Amino acid sequence: MSISSPETTPETTTVAERVYQALRSQIGSGELEPGAKVTERGMAERLGVSPTPVREAIRRLELDGLVERVGPRTTLVARIEEDASHDLAEVEVALRGLAARFAARHATDDELDELDRLLDEADDLVILIRARHRDGKPVEKHADRFLDVLGRFNEQVNAAAHNPVLLRLLEQSRSLTRSRQREISRAHLLAGDEFGADRYAEHRALVIALRGRDAVEAERIVTEHAARGLLDLRREQ
C-alpha cells in the first residue's frame, strides 16, 4: 500500500493527514488488530512515505485513543472496550446532529440545490437497483454508485455547516471507518435487502428543514437517523 504525494496546495490534504486517515482506516477495519505494533519506520515503509508524517499521524492517533505508547519507541494499537466504543458512537451521533444544525444556519442556495440533485440521482438508482434485483441482474455497479451518491450527500451536509473545527471533531469521533461502513452497507445492497436504501428518504425531510432554516428539526432528523444507522452497522461488527 502506497500513499501518493501530490504537489501541496492550500486545498490538498497533507501527507500526514493521508497517513493518519490510512492508519485510522486500517485500525477500524481490523487490518491493524488490537495489540499490533505501530512503528514510524515500519509504517513509513508500508505506506511509502517518510517517517515524519507517520510520527505526526501516530501522535494524533494517541490523542484519539486508538494507539497507546508503552515504551519510548513502542506504540501499540489500543484495545477499545465495548463501553468506550459505545461512548464514541454517541459522541459521533451528537456531532452529526450539530453539523446539521449549523448547516441549517449557513448552507448556501447552491449547496442546497446540490443536495436535491444528489437525492434525485439516488432516487433513480434505487429504482434501478430494485428492478435489477427483480430481474436477477447484477447490481454491483449501481450499488457502488448509490453509496457514492449518499457519501457525497453526507459530505455536502457537513460542508454546509461551514465549521472546520466541528468537522475535525466529527472525523476524529468516527466509531466505524468510512470503508467499514461502506463494506457493510454494500454487502446488504448486493444481497437485495436494501440495507440503508429504505432509510435514505429521510434525507428529503432534512433538505426541507435546511431550506426552512429550521435548525432544531434538522438536528433532530440527523441525530435520529445517525443513531439508528450506527446501531444497525455496529450489530454487523
CSV table of C-alpha atoms in Angstrom, one decimal:
chain,number,residue,atom,x,y,z
A,1,MET,CA,0.0,0.0,0.0
A,2,SER,CA,1.4,3.4,-1.0
A,3,ILE,CA,0.2,6.9,-0.4
A,4,SER,CA,0.8,9.3,-3.3
A,5,SER,CA,2.3,12.7,-2.6
A,6,PRO,CA,0.8,15.3,-5.0
A,7,GLU,CA,2.1,18.8,-5.1
A,8,THR,CA,0.8,20.5,-1.9
A,9,THR,CA,-1.8,23.3,-2.3
A,10,PRO,CA,-4.0,25.0,0.3
A,11,GLU,CA,-6.8,22.7,-0.8
A,12,THR,CA,-4.7,19.5,-0.8
A,13,THR,CA,-4.6,17.2,2.2
A,14,THR,CA,-1.2,17.0,3.7
A,15,VAL,CA,0.8,13.7,3.6
A,16,ALA,CA,0.4,13.5,7.4
A,17,GLU,CA,-3.3,13.7,7.1
A,18,ARG,CA,-3.4,11.0,4.5
A,19,VAL,CA,-1.2,8.8,6.6
A,20,TYR,CA,-3.5,9.5,9.6
A,21,GLN,CA,-6.6,8.6,7.6
A,22,ALA,CA,-5.0,5.4,6.3
A,23,LEU,CA,-4.0,4.2,9.7
A,24,ARG,CA,-7.4,5.0,11.2
A,25,SER,CA,-9.0,3.0,8.4
A,26,GLN,CA,-6.7,0.0,8.9
A,27,ILE,CA,-7.4,0.1,12.7
A,28,GLY,CA,-11.1,0.4,12.1
A,29,SER,CA,-11.2,-2.4,9.6
A,30,GLY,CA,-9.2,-4.7,11.8
A,31,GLU,CA,-6.3,-4.8,9.4
A,32,LEU,CA,-4.2,-3.5,12.3
A,33,GLU,CA,-5.5,-5.6,15.2
A,34,PRO,CA,-5.6,-4.5,18.8
A,35,GLY,CA,-2.1,-5.0,20.3
A,36,ALA,CA,-0.4,-4.7,16.9
A,37,LYS,CA,2.9,-2.8,17.0
A,38,VAL,CA,2.9,0.5,15.1
A,39,THR,CA,6.4,1.9,14.4
A,40,GLU,CA,7.4,5.0,12.5
A,41,ARG,CA,9.9,3.2,10.2
A,42,GLY,CA,7.7,0.2,9.6
A,43,MET,CA,4.6,2.3,8.7
A,44,ALA,CA,6.7,4.6,6.6
A,45,GLU,CA,7.9,1.7,4.5
A,46,ARG,CA,4.4,0.2,4.4
A,47,LEU,CA,2.8,3.4,3.2
A,48,GLY,CA,5.7,4.6,1.0
A,49,VAL,CA,6.3,7.9,2.9
A,50,SER,CA,9.0,9.3,5.1
A,51,PRO,CA,8.9,8.7,8.9
A,52,THR,CA,8.0,12.4,9.7
A,53,PRO,CA,4.3,12.3,8.6
A,54,VAL,CA,3.9,8.9,10.3
A,55,ARG,CA,5.2,10.4,13.5
A,56,GLU,CA,2.6,13.2,13.3
A,57,ALA,CA,-0.1,10.7,12.5
A,58,ILE,CA,0.8,8.5,15.4
A,59,ARG,CA,0.6,11.5,17.8
A,60,ARG,CA,-2.9,12.2,16.5
A,61,LEU,CA,-4.0,8.5,16.9
A,62,GLU,CA,-2.7,8.7,20.5
A,63,LEU,CA,-4.9,11.7,21.2
A,64,ASP,CA,-7.8,9.7,19.6
A,65,GLY,CA,-7.1,6.8,21.9
A,66,LEU,CA,-6.6,4.5,19.0
A,67,VAL,CA,-3.0,3.7,19.8
A,68,GLU,CA,-1.1,3.7,23.1
A,69,ARG,CA,2.6,4.3,23.8
A,70,VAL,CA,4.0,1.5,26.0
A,71,GLY,CA,7.7,2.5,25.7
A,72,PRO,CA,10.0,5.2,24.3
A,73,ARG,CA,9.8,3.6,20.8
A,74,THR,CA,6.9,1.2,21.1
A,75,THR,CA,3.3,2.1,20.2
A,76,LEU,CA,0.5,-0.5,20.1
A,77,VAL,CA,-3.0,-0.4,18.6
A,78,ALA,CA,-5.2,0.2,21.6
A,79,ARG,CA,-7.8,-2.3,22.8
A,80,ILE,CA,-11.0,-0.3,22.9
A,81,GLU,CA,-13.6,-1.8,25.3
A,82,GLU,CA,-17.2,-2.1,24.2
A,83,ASP,CA,-18.3,0.7,26.6
A,84,ALA,CA,-15.7,3.1,25.2
A,85,SER,CA,-16.8,2.2,21.7
A,86,HIS,CA,-20.4,2.9,22.5
A,87,ASP,CA,-19.4,6.2,24.1
A,88,LEU,CA,-17.6,7.2,20.9
A,89,ALA,CA,-20.6,6.3,18.8
A,90,GLU,CA,-22.8,8.6,21.0
A,91,VAL,CA,-20.4,11.4,20.5
A,92,GLU,CA,-20.4,10.9,16.7
A,93,VAL,CA,-24.2,10.9,16.6
A,94,ALA,CA,-24.3,14.2,18.6
A,95,LEU,CA,-21.7,15.8,16.4
A,96,ARG,CA,-23.6,14.8,13.2
A,97,GLY,CA,-26.7,16.4,14.6
A,98,LEU,CA,-24.7,19.5,15.5
A,99,ALA,CA,-23.3,19.7,11.9
A,100,ALA,CA,-26.9,19.6,10.6
A,101,ARG,CA,-27.9,22.4,13.0
A,102,PHE,CA,-25.0,24.6,11.7
A,103,ALA,CA,-25.9,23.7,8.1
A,104,ALA,CA,-29.5,25.0,8.6
A,105,ARG,CA,-28.0,28.3,9.6
A,106,HIS,CA,-25.2,28.6,7.0
A,107,ALA,CA,-26.0,26.5,3.9
A,108,THR,CA,-26.0,28.5,0.6
A,109,ASP,CA,-28.7,28.1,-2.0
A,110,ASP,CA,-26.2,26.4,-4.3
A,111,GLU,CA,-25.3,23.9,-1.6
A,112,LEU,CA,-29.0,23.1,-1.0
A,113,ASP,CA,-29.6,22.7,-4.7
A,114,GLU,CA,-26.7,20.2,-4.9
A,115,LEU,CA,-28.3,18.2,-2.1
A,116,ASP,CA,-31.6,18.0,-4.0
A,117,ARG,CA,-29.7,17.0,-7.2
A,118,LEU,CA,-27.9,14.2,-5.3
A,119,LEU,CA,-31.1,12.9,-3.9
A,120,ASP,CA,-32.7,12.9,-7.4
A,121,GLU,CA,-29.8,10.8,-8.6
A,122,ALA,CA,-30.2,8.4,-5.6
A,123,ASP,CA,-33.9,8.1,-6.4
A,124,ASP,CA,-33.1,6.9,-9.9
A,125,LEU,CA,-30.5,4.4,-8.6
A,126,VAL,CA,-32.9,2.9,-6.0
A,127,ILE,CA,-35.5,2.3,-8.8
A,128,LEU,CA,-32.8,0.7,-11.0
A,129,ILE,CA,-31.4,-1.5,-8.2
A,130,ARG,CA,-34.8,-2.8,-7.2
A,131,ALA,CA,-35.6,-3.5,-10.9
A,132,ARG,CA,-32.4,-5.4,-11.4
A,133,HIS,CA,-32.8,-7.4,-8.3
A,134,ARG,CA,-36.3,-8.4,-9.5
A,135,ASP,CA,-34.9,-9.4,-12.9
A,136,GLY,CA,-32.0,-11.3,-11.3
A,137,LYS,CA,-29.4,-9.0,-12.9
A,138,PRO,CA,-26.1,-7.9,-11.2
A,139,VAL,CA,-26.3,-4.6,-9.2
A,140,GLU,CA,-22.7,-4.2,-8.1
A,141,LYS,CA,-22.0,-1.1,-10.3
A,142,HIS,CA,-25.3,0.6,-9.4
A,143,ALA,CA,-24.9,-0.2,-5.7
A,144,ASP,CA,-21.5,1.4,-5.7
A,145,ARG,CA,-22.9,4.5,-7.4
A,146,PHE,CA,-25.7,4.7,-4.9
A,147,LEU,CA,-23.2,4.5,-2.0
A,148,ASP,CA,-21.0,7.1,-3.7
A,149,VAL,CA,-24.0,9.5,-4.0
A,150,LEU,CA,-25.1,9.1,-0.4
A,151,GLY,CA,-21.5,9.7,0.7
A,152,ARG,CA,-21.4,12.9,-1.3
A,153,PHE,CA,-24.7,13.9,0.2
A,154,ASN,CA,-23.4,13.5,3.8
A,155,GLU,CA,-20.2,15.3,3.0
A,156,GLN,CA,-22.2,18.2,1.4
A,157,VAL,CA,-24.3,18.5,4.6
A,158,ASN,CA,-21.2,18.6,6.7
A,159,ALA,CA,-19.5,21.1,4.4
A,160,ALA,CA,-22.6,23.3,4.5
A,161,ALA,CA,-22.1,23.7,8.3
A,162,HIS,CA,-19.1,25.9,7.4
A,163,ASN,CA,-17.4,24.9,10.7
A,164,PRO,CA,-13.9,23.3,10.2
A,165,VAL,CA,-13.4,22.7,13.9
A,166,LEU,CA,-16.6,20.7,14.2
A,167,LEU,CA,-15.8,18.7,11.1
A,168,ARG,CA,-12.3,17.8,12.5
A,169,LEU,CA,-14.0,16.6,15.8
A,170,LEU,CA,-16.5,14.6,13.8
A,171,GLU,CA,-13.8,12.9,11.8
A,172,GLN,CA,-11.9,12.0,15.0
A,173,SER,CA,-15.0,10.6,16.6
A,174,ARG,CA,-15.9,8.1,13.9
A,175,SER,CA,-16.8,4.8,15.7
A,176,LEU,CA,-16.6,3.0,12.3
A,177,THR,CA,-14.4,4.0,9.4
A,178,ARG,CA,-15.9,5.0,6.1
A,179,SER,CA,-14.5,1.9,4.5
A,180,ARG,CA,-16.1,-0.4,7.1
A,181,GLN,CA,-19.5,1.4,6.9
A,182,ARG,CA,-19.4,1.1,3.1
A,183,GLU,CA,-18.4,-2.5,3.2
A,184,ILE,CA,-21.4,-3.4,5.4
A,185,SER,CA,-23.9,-1.4,3.5
A,186,ARG,CA,-22.7,-2.7,0.2
A,187,ALA,CA,-23.0,-6.3,1.3
A,188,HIS,CA,-26.6,-5.7,2.2
A,189,LEU,CA,-27.4,-3.9,-1.0
A,190,LEU,CA,-25.9,-6.7,-3.1
A,191,ALA,CA,-28.0,-9.2,-1.0
A,192,GLY,CA,-31.1,-7.4,-2.0
A,193,ASP,CA,-32.4,-6.4,1.4
A,194,GLU,CA,-31.9,-2.7,0.7
A,195,PHE,CA,-30.0,-2.0,3.9
A,196,GLY,CA,-29.8,1.8,4.1
A,197,ALA,CA,-31.8,2.3,0.9
A,198,ASP,CA,-35.1,2.2,2.8
A,199,ARG,CA,-33.9,4.9,5.2
A,200,TYR,CA,-32.4,7.5,2.8
A,201,ALA,CA,-35.8,9.0,2.1
A,202,GLU,CA,-35.4,10.8,5.4
A,203,HIS,CA,-32.8,12.9,3.6
A,204,ARG,CA,-35.6,14.7,1.7
A,205,ALA,CA,-37.1,15.8,5.0
A,206,LEU,CA,-33.6,17.0,6.0
A,207,VAL,CA,-33.2,19.2,3.0
A,208,ILE,CA,-36.7,20.7,3.6
A,209,ALA,CA,-35.6,21.6,7.1
A,210,LEU,CA,-32.4,23.1,5.9
A,211,ARG,CA,-34.2,25.2,3.3
A,212,GLY,CA,-36.6,26.4,6.0
A,213,ARG,CA,-33.6,27.3,8.2
A,214,ASP,CA,-35.1,25.0,10.9
A,215,ALA,CA,-32.0,24.1,12.9
A,216,VAL,CA,-33.9,22.2,15.6
A,217,GLU,CA,-35.7,20.0,13.1
A,218,ALA,CA,-32.5,19.4,11.0
A,219,GLU,CA,-30.6,18.3,14.1
A,220,ARG,CA,-33.4,16.0,15.2
A,221,ILE,CA,-33.6,14.3,11.8
A,222,VAL,CA,-29.9,13.7,11.5
A,223,THR,CA,-29.5,12.6,15.2
A,224,GLU,CA,-32.2,10.0,14.9
A,225,HIS,CA,-31.1,8.8,11.5
A,226,ALA,CA,-27.4,8.6,12.6
A,227,ALA,CA,-28.3,6.8,15.8
A,228,ARG,CA,-30.4,4.1,14.0
A,229,GLY,CA,-27.8,3.8,11.3
A,230,LEU,CA,-24.8,3.3,13.6
A,231,LEU,CA,-26.8,0.9,15.7
A,232,ASP,CA,-27.5,-1.3,12.7
A,233,LEU,CA,-23.9,-1.1,11.4
A,234,ARG,CA,-22.4,-1.9,14.8
A,235,ARG,CA,-24.6,-5.1,15.0
A,236,GLU,CA,-22.7,-6.2,12.0
A,237,GLN,CA,-19.3,-6.0,13.8
